[in-house]
Amino acid sequence: MMKRKRVLGSAAIGAGLLAALLGLPPGAVAQPAPPSAAVSVLSPDIPAANSMAHAQQFQSIASSNGGNRAHGRPGYRASADFVKAKLDAAGFQTTLQSFTYQGATGWNLIADWPQGDPNQVVFLGAHLDGVPAGPGINDNASGSSAILETALAVARANAKPTKRLRFGWWGAEELGLIGSRYYVQNLPAAERSKISAYLNFDMVGAKGTRTWGVYTDTASLSAVFTEYFRSKGLPTQGFNIGARSDHASFKNAGIQVSGIASGNDPCYHARCDDINNIESSVMGHATNAAAYAAWKLAGIPEGAALPGAAYRPAG
């Protein structure tokens, strides 16, 4: 994530610092919500191992390409090619959009599921690039993996949403939201108006996460994430991330946005942001929160089922 070291506290952070990070009154700490008796949609119960496998692939790509996946470096294009191949095989309509920044070519990857009303788009996105210092696994192979697995779950279910589902992986976020801004600015106004929601997933795998951050930009979208985490008995805290991640490119164009983030990352923008810097259970919640939001906001019928996996109400 661009220009931020800490957003949320983890289990290792003292209560006072946690309260300060979350913007709570002195002495206050976010409390776990009681598990909900029911939620309003059925969503896939996606094993955490699925998104962890994608993150491991991003680690392998970095290890084979100079230790990073940064803009203009071979590890970035290899990351985009990996995601695109998965989506193409699953039946998505994919586009690699090129742009130039600091003398290097960057890439956005956009994938549409070819079902649902194309005039009403629910958009899930994550930045795909990291910094040159390390593999960029929490920041942001975690978000990239979570939405990739959500997209693949849509395909496995052969989902027939009411609205169109679109997924995006952004280039050069670490240099100032360059890729997502380029995408939005080059999208005709008529196409921008079709996007009913943009959901952002940036740094969603941090170890020890017990309190989840939910972007407060659009209350109705924030409520969807809160509903998911409440069904799991997990506390959330709303926070304003400002213009520090790719949702800002969409918000500035008048599009409703929200997103989630995990806890404190001691390896932020460092060499140690590798596969050992994320936690499987945290990745599982990030992925299932993304899927829950996709199923609910896009209107996937409750009868849609994953082959070989049972559907159940979240919780």
Short mmCIF file of C-alpha atoms in Angstrom, two decimals:
data_model
loop_
_atom_site.label_atom_id
_atom_site.label_comp_id
_atom_site.label_asym_id
_atom_site.label_seq_id
_atom_site.Cartn_x
_atom_site.Cartn_y
_atom_site.Cartn_z
CA MET A 1 0.00 0.00 0.00
CA MET A 2 1.22 3.45 -0.87
CA LYS A 3 2.54 5.69 1.92
CA ARG A 4 1.39 3.91 5.02
CA LYS A 5 2.99 1.72 7.61
CA ARG A 6 0.18 1.06 10.03
CA VAL A 7 -3.54 1.09 9.67
CA LEU A 8 -4.78 -1.38 12.26
CA GLY A 9 -3.50 -3.06 15.37
CA SER A 10 -2.79 -6.76 15.63
CA ALA A 11 -2.80 -9.07 18.61
CA ALA A 12 0.74 -7.99 19.42
CA ILE A 13 -0.15 -4.32 19.86
CA GLY A 14 -1.03 -2.93 23.26
CA ALA A 15 -4.55 -1.75 23.92
CA GLY A 16 -3.62 1.92 24.10
CA LEU A 17 -1.80 1.92 20.77
CA LEU A 18 -4.57 -0.16 19.21
CA ALA A 19 -7.15 2.39 20.31
CA ALA A 20 -5.05 5.22 18.90
CA LEU A 21 -4.55 3.47 15.57
CA LEU A 22 -8.25 2.78 15.26
CA GLY A 23 -9.27 6.28 16.27
CA LEU A 24 -11.10 5.13 19.39
CA PRO A 25 -11.48 7.18 22.58
CA PRO A 26 -8.67 6.79 25.14
CA GLY A 27 -8.94 3.46 26.93
CA ALA A 28 -11.38 2.02 24.41
CA VAL A 29 -10.74 -1.03 22.26
CA ALA A 30 -12.96 -2.46 19.55
CA GLN A 31 -14.96 -5.37 20.91
CA PRO A 32 -15.87 -8.57 19.09
CA ALA A 33 -19.34 -8.56 17.67
CA PRO A 34 -21.53 -11.50 18.68
CA PRO A 35 -21.97 -14.04 15.91
CA SER A 36 -25.02 -13.29 13.83
CA ALA A 37 -27.78 -15.87 13.84
CA ALA A 38 -28.15 -15.51 10.09
CA VAL A 39 -26.92 -13.48 7.18
CA SER A 40 -28.82 -12.46 4.13
CA VAL A 41 -26.98 -14.36 1.38
CA LEU A 42 -25.36 -17.71 0.81
CA SER A 43 -21.70 -17.45 -0.10
CA PRO A 44 -18.94 -19.94 -0.84
CA ASP A 45 -16.92 -21.36 2.02
CA ILE A 46 -13.53 -21.02 0.34
CA PRO A 47 -10.59 -22.85 1.95
CA ALA A 48 -7.80 -20.53 3.05
CA ALA A 49 -5.34 -22.84 1.29
CA ASN A 50 -6.67 -21.67 -2.08
CA SER A 51 -5.63 -18.03 -1.76
CA MET A 52 -2.45 -19.03 0.09
CA ALA A 53 -1.48 -21.11 -2.96
CA HIS A 54 -1.78 -18.01 -5.14
CA ALA A 55 0.34 -16.02 -2.69
CA GLN A 56 2.97 -18.76 -2.79
CA GLN A 57 3.02 -18.45 -6.57
CA PHE A 58 3.64 -14.71 -6.28
CA GLN A 59 6.51 -15.51 -3.89
CA SER A 60 7.97 -17.91 -6.44
CA ILE A 61 7.64 -15.31 -9.18
CA ALA A 62 9.50 -12.75 -7.07
CA SER A 63 12.20 -15.26 -6.16
CA SER A 64 12.76 -16.00 -9.86
CA ASN A 65 12.84 -12.33 -10.86
CA GLY A 66 15.32 -10.47 -8.70
CA GLY A 67 13.36 -10.77 -5.46
CA ASN A 68 10.53 -8.34 -6.26
CA ARG A 69 7.43 -7.65 -8.36
CA ALA A 70 7.80 -3.90 -8.81
CA HIS A 71 6.61 -1.66 -11.65
CA GLY A 72 8.78 -2.02 -14.74
CA ARG A 73 10.48 -5.15 -13.43
CA PRO A 74 10.07 -8.64 -14.93
CA GLY A 75 8.46 -9.93 -11.74
CA TYR A 76 5.53 -7.59 -12.25
CA ARG A 77 4.74 -8.74 -15.78
CA ALA A 78 5.16 -12.37 -14.71
CA SER A 79 2.62 -11.73 -11.93
CA ALA A 80 0.14 -10.27 -14.41
CA ASP A 81 0.66 -13.18 -16.79
CA PHE A 82 0.05 -15.67 -13.98
CA VAL A 83 -3.25 -14.07 -12.99
CA LYS A 84 -4.38 -13.65 -16.59
CA ALA A 85 -3.72 -17.31 -17.40
CA LYS A 86 -5.83 -18.42 -14.43
CA LEU A 87 -8.70 -16.15 -15.42
CA ASP A 88 -8.58 -17.01 -19.12
CA ALA A 89 -8.78 -20.71 -18.28
CA ALA A 90 -11.77 -20.03 -16.02
CA GLY A 91 -13.76 -18.27 -18.74
CA PHE A 92 -13.25 -14.60 -17.91
CA GLN A 93 -12.96 -11.90 -20.54
CA THR A 94 -9.56 -10.38 -19.79
CA THR A 95 -7.70 -7.28 -20.95
CA LEU A 96 -4.12 -6.18 -20.30
CA GLN A 97 -4.07 -2.38 -20.37
CA SER A 98 -0.62 -0.85 -20.80
CA PHE A 99 0.57 2.53 -19.55
CA THR A 100 3.94 4.21 -19.23
CA TYR A 101 5.37 5.70 -16.05
CA GLN A 102 8.93 6.74 -15.24
CA GLY A 103 10.06 5.40 -18.60
CA ALA A 104 8.75 1.89 -17.95
CA THR A 105 5.69 0.05 -19.21
CA GLY A 106 3.12 -0.87 -16.60
CA TRP A 107 0.04 -3.06 -16.86
CA ASN A 108 -3.46 -3.19 -15.48
CA LEU A 109 -5.32 -6.48 -15.77
CA ILE A 110 -9.12 -6.28 -16.05
CA ALA A 111 -11.38 -9.35 -16.00
CA ASP A 112 -15.13 -9.47 -16.61
CA TRP A 113 -17.33 -12.44 -15.80
CA PRO A 114 -19.58 -12.66 -18.87
CA GLN A 115 -22.88 -12.87 -17.00
CA GLY A 116 -25.17 -10.24 -15.51
CA ASP A 117 -26.24 -6.76 -16.52
CA PRO A 118 -23.25 -4.93 -18.08
CA ASN A 119 -24.87 -1.63 -17.17
CA GLN A 120 -24.52 -2.42 -13.45
CA VAL A 121 -20.96 -3.36 -12.51
CA VAL A 122 -19.68 -4.55 -9.14
CA PHE A 123 -15.90 -4.13 -9.22
CA LEU A 124 -13.35 -5.79 -6.91
CA GLY A 125 -9.75 -4.59 -7.16
CA ALA A 126 -6.27 -4.88 -5.69
CA HIS A 127 -2.87 -3.56 -6.66
CA LEU A 128 -0.56 -6.18 -8.10
CA ASP A 129 2.77 -4.39 -7.80
CA GLY A 130 5.16 -4.35 -4.86
CA VAL A 131 8.20 -2.27 -4.01
CA PRO A 132 11.74 -3.12 -5.22
CA ALA A 133 12.87 -4.01 -1.68
CA GLY A 134 11.05 -7.34 -1.44
CA PRO A 135 8.48 -9.80 -2.80
CA GLY A 136 5.48 -7.71 -1.68
CA ILE A 137 3.41 -10.58 -0.31
CA ASN A 138 1.22 -8.83 2.27
CA ASP A 139 1.53 -5.64 0.22
CA ASN A 140 -0.10 -6.72 -1.98
CA ALA A 141 -0.04 -10.31 -3.13
CA SER A 142 -2.53 -10.81 -0.29
CA GLY A 143 -5.24 -8.67 -1.84
CA SER A 144 -4.38 -9.86 -5.34
CA SER A 145 -4.71 -13.49 -4.20
CA ALA A 146 -7.97 -12.90 -2.33
CA ILE A 147 -9.76 -11.42 -5.32
CA LEU A 148 -8.23 -13.93 -7.73
CA GLU A 149 -9.64 -16.77 -5.66
CA THR A 150 -12.99 -14.98 -5.42
CA ALA A 151 -13.07 -14.71 -9.21
CA LEU A 152 -12.22 -18.39 -9.59
CA ALA A 153 -14.99 -19.26 -7.11
CA VAL A 154 -17.43 -17.35 -9.32
CA ALA A 155 -16.29 -19.43 -12.28
CA ARG A 156 -16.45 -22.75 -10.39
CA ALA A 157 -20.02 -21.93 -9.41
CA ASN A 158 -20.86 -20.95 -13.00
CA ALA A 159 -22.53 -18.04 -11.25
CA LYS A 160 -25.36 -16.12 -12.88
CA PRO A 161 -25.28 -12.76 -11.07
CA THR A 162 -27.88 -10.09 -11.64
CA LYS A 163 -25.10 -7.50 -12.05
CA ARG A 164 -21.83 -7.78 -13.93
CA LEU A 165 -18.79 -8.76 -11.84
CA ARG A 166 -15.48 -7.16 -12.78
CA PHE A 167 -12.07 -7.67 -11.19
CA GLY A 168 -8.97 -5.47 -11.54
CA TRP A 169 -5.28 -5.80 -10.68
CA TRP A 170 -3.51 -2.44 -10.73
CA GLY A 171 0.03 -1.54 -11.70
CA ALA A 172 2.29 1.09 -10.10
CA GLU A 173 0.10 1.70 -7.06
CA GLU A 174 3.25 2.04 -4.97
CA LEU A 175 4.32 4.99 -7.11
CA GLY A 176 1.11 6.94 -6.57
CA LEU A 177 -1.98 4.99 -7.73
CA ILE A 178 -0.73 5.31 -11.28
CA GLY A 179 -2.41 2.28 -12.84
CA SER A 180 -5.86 2.64 -11.31
CA ARG A 181 -5.89 6.37 -12.04
CA TYR A 182 -4.97 5.68 -15.65
CA TYR A 183 -7.77 3.14 -15.95
CA VAL A 184 -10.44 5.43 -14.50
CA GLN A 185 -9.31 8.49 -16.42
CA ASN A 186 -9.36 6.58 -19.72
CA LEU A 187 -12.76 5.04 -19.07
CA PRO A 188 -15.49 6.93 -20.94
CA ALA A 189 -17.95 8.74 -18.69
CA ALA A 190 -20.75 6.44 -19.81
CA GLU A 191 -18.71 3.42 -18.69
CA ARG A 192 -17.76 4.97 -15.35
CA SER A 193 -21.44 5.57 -14.63
CA LYS A 194 -22.10 1.83 -14.92
CA ILE A 195 -19.88 0.99 -11.92
CA SER A 196 -22.21 0.76 -8.95
CA ALA A 197 -19.52 -0.23 -6.43
CA TYR A 198 -15.74 -0.54 -6.23
CA LEU A 199 -14.26 -2.64 -3.40
CA ASN A 200 -10.54 -2.46 -2.57
CA PHE A 201 -8.32 -5.15 -1.02
CA ASP A 202 -4.91 -3.88 0.07
CA MET A 203 -2.74 -5.59 2.71
CA VAL A 204 -5.28 -8.16 3.88
CA GLY A 205 -3.04 -10.98 5.15
CA ALA A 206 -1.18 -9.57 8.18
CA LYS A 207 -0.37 -12.07 10.91
CA GLY A 208 -2.27 -11.80 14.17
CA THR A 209 -5.16 -9.79 12.73
CA ARG A 210 -8.12 -9.95 15.10
CA THR A 211 -9.73 -6.58 14.34
CA TRP A 212 -10.51 -5.84 10.70
CA GLY A 213 -10.52 -2.39 9.19
CA VAL A 214 -13.44 -1.46 6.96
CA TYR A 215 -13.31 1.63 4.73
CA THR A 216 -16.04 4.07 5.73
CA ASP A 217 -16.37 5.89 2.39
CA THR A 218 -19.81 4.43 1.56
CA ALA A 219 -21.89 3.27 4.51
CA SER A 220 -24.00 0.76 2.59
CA LEU A 221 -20.90 -0.98 1.23
CA SER A 222 -19.10 -0.89 4.56
CA ALA A 223 -22.12 -2.60 6.11
CA VAL A 224 -21.69 -5.61 3.82
CA PHE A 225 -18.18 -6.27 5.13
CA THR A 226 -19.21 -5.64 8.72
CA GLU A 227 -22.02 -8.16 8.27
CA TYR A 228 -19.56 -10.82 7.11
CA PHE A 229 -17.10 -10.28 9.96
CA ARG A 230 -19.89 -10.13 12.54
CA SER A 231 -21.12 -13.51 11.33
CA LYS A 232 -17.65 -14.82 12.24
CA GLY A 233 -17.59 -13.15 15.65
CA LEU A 234 -14.76 -10.85 14.54
CA PRO A 235 -14.56 -7.17 15.52
CA THR A 236 -14.32 -4.45 12.91
CA GLN A 237 -13.43 -0.80 13.04
CA GLY A 238 -14.36 1.72 10.40
CA PHE A 239 -11.53 3.93 9.23
CA ASN A 240 -10.83 6.55 6.62
CA ILE A 241 -7.85 5.54 4.52
CA GLY A 242 -8.00 8.77 2.56
CA ALA A 243 -6.29 8.66 -0.83
CA ARG A 244 -3.70 6.04 0.11
CA SER A 245 -4.91 3.18 -2.06
CA ASP A 246 -6.60 2.52 -5.39
CA HIS A 247 -10.18 3.08 -4.23
CA ALA A 248 -9.35 6.80 -4.33
CA SER A 249 -9.08 6.72 -8.13
CA PHE A 250 -12.69 5.52 -8.28
CA LYS A 251 -14.00 7.72 -5.50
CA ASN A 252 -12.59 10.79 -7.22
CA ALA A 253 -14.71 9.86 -10.24
CA GLY A 254 -17.88 9.79 -8.14
CA ILE A 255 -18.05 6.01 -7.71
CA GLN A 256 -19.15 4.47 -4.40
CA VAL A 257 -16.26 2.64 -2.72
CA SER A 258 -15.29 0.58 0.28
CA GLY A 259 -12.70 -2.06 1.17
CA ILE A 260 -10.97 -3.92 3.97
CA ALA A 261 -7.51 -4.04 5.53
CA SER A 262 -5.81 -6.31 8.06
CA GLY A 263 -3.47 -5.51 10.94
CA ASN A 264 -0.06 -4.02 11.55
CA ASP A 265 2.73 -5.16 9.24
CA PRO A 266 6.26 -5.02 10.69
CA CYS A 267 7.66 -5.91 7.25
CA TYR A 268 6.00 -3.04 5.40
CA HIS A 269 7.98 -2.26 2.21
CA ALA A 270 10.81 -4.49 3.41
CA ARG A 271 12.63 -7.58 2.23
CA CYS A 272 10.87 -9.64 4.90
CA ASP A 273 7.45 -9.07 3.29
CA ASP A 274 7.56 -12.62 2.01
CA ILE A 275 5.29 -15.66 2.22
CA ASN A 276 6.08 -15.98 5.93
CA ASN A 277 4.65 -12.50 6.53
CA ILE A 278 1.02 -13.58 6.04
CA GLU A 279 -1.26 -15.92 7.95
CA SER A 280 -3.49 -18.57 6.42
CA SER A 281 -6.52 -17.92 8.64
CA VAL A 282 -6.34 -14.18 7.95
CA MET A 283 -6.16 -14.82 4.22
CA GLY A 284 -9.16 -17.12 4.55
CA HIS A 285 -11.24 -14.37 6.11
CA ALA A 286 -10.11 -11.80 3.55
CA THR A 287 -11.03 -14.11 0.68
CA ASN A 288 -14.39 -15.09 2.11
CA ALA A 289 -15.22 -11.47 2.93
CA ALA A 290 -14.51 -10.61 -0.71
CA ALA A 291 -16.67 -13.50 -1.90
CA TYR A 292 -19.49 -12.58 0.47
CA ALA A 293 -19.51 -9.03 -0.86
CA ALA A 294 -19.39 -10.23 -4.48
CA TRP A 295 -22.26 -12.66 -3.99
CA LYS A 296 -24.41 -10.13 -2.15
CA LEU A 297 -23.77 -7.00 -4.20
CA ALA A 298 -23.88 -8.69 -7.60
CA GLY A 299 -26.98 -10.67 -6.73
CA ILE A 300 -25.77 -14.22 -7.28
CA PRO A 301 -28.75 -16.54 -6.70
CA GLU A 302 -28.65 -18.72 -3.61
CA GLY A 303 -28.92 -21.85 -5.74
CA ALA A 304 -25.43 -21.33 -7.19
CA ALA A 305 -23.12 -23.95 -5.74
CA LEU A 306 -19.44 -24.72 -5.93
CA PRO A 307 -18.74 -28.15 -7.40
CA GLY A 308 -17.41 -30.31 -4.60
CA ALA A 309 -17.98 -27.71 -1.89
CA ALA A 310 -21.05 -27.02 0.16
CA TYR A 311 -22.63 -23.61 0.28
CA ARG A 312 -23.74 -22.34 3.62
CA PRO A 313 -24.66 -19.05 5.22
CA ALA A 314 -21.47 -17.28 6.35
CA GLY A 315 -20.99 -18.13 10.00
#
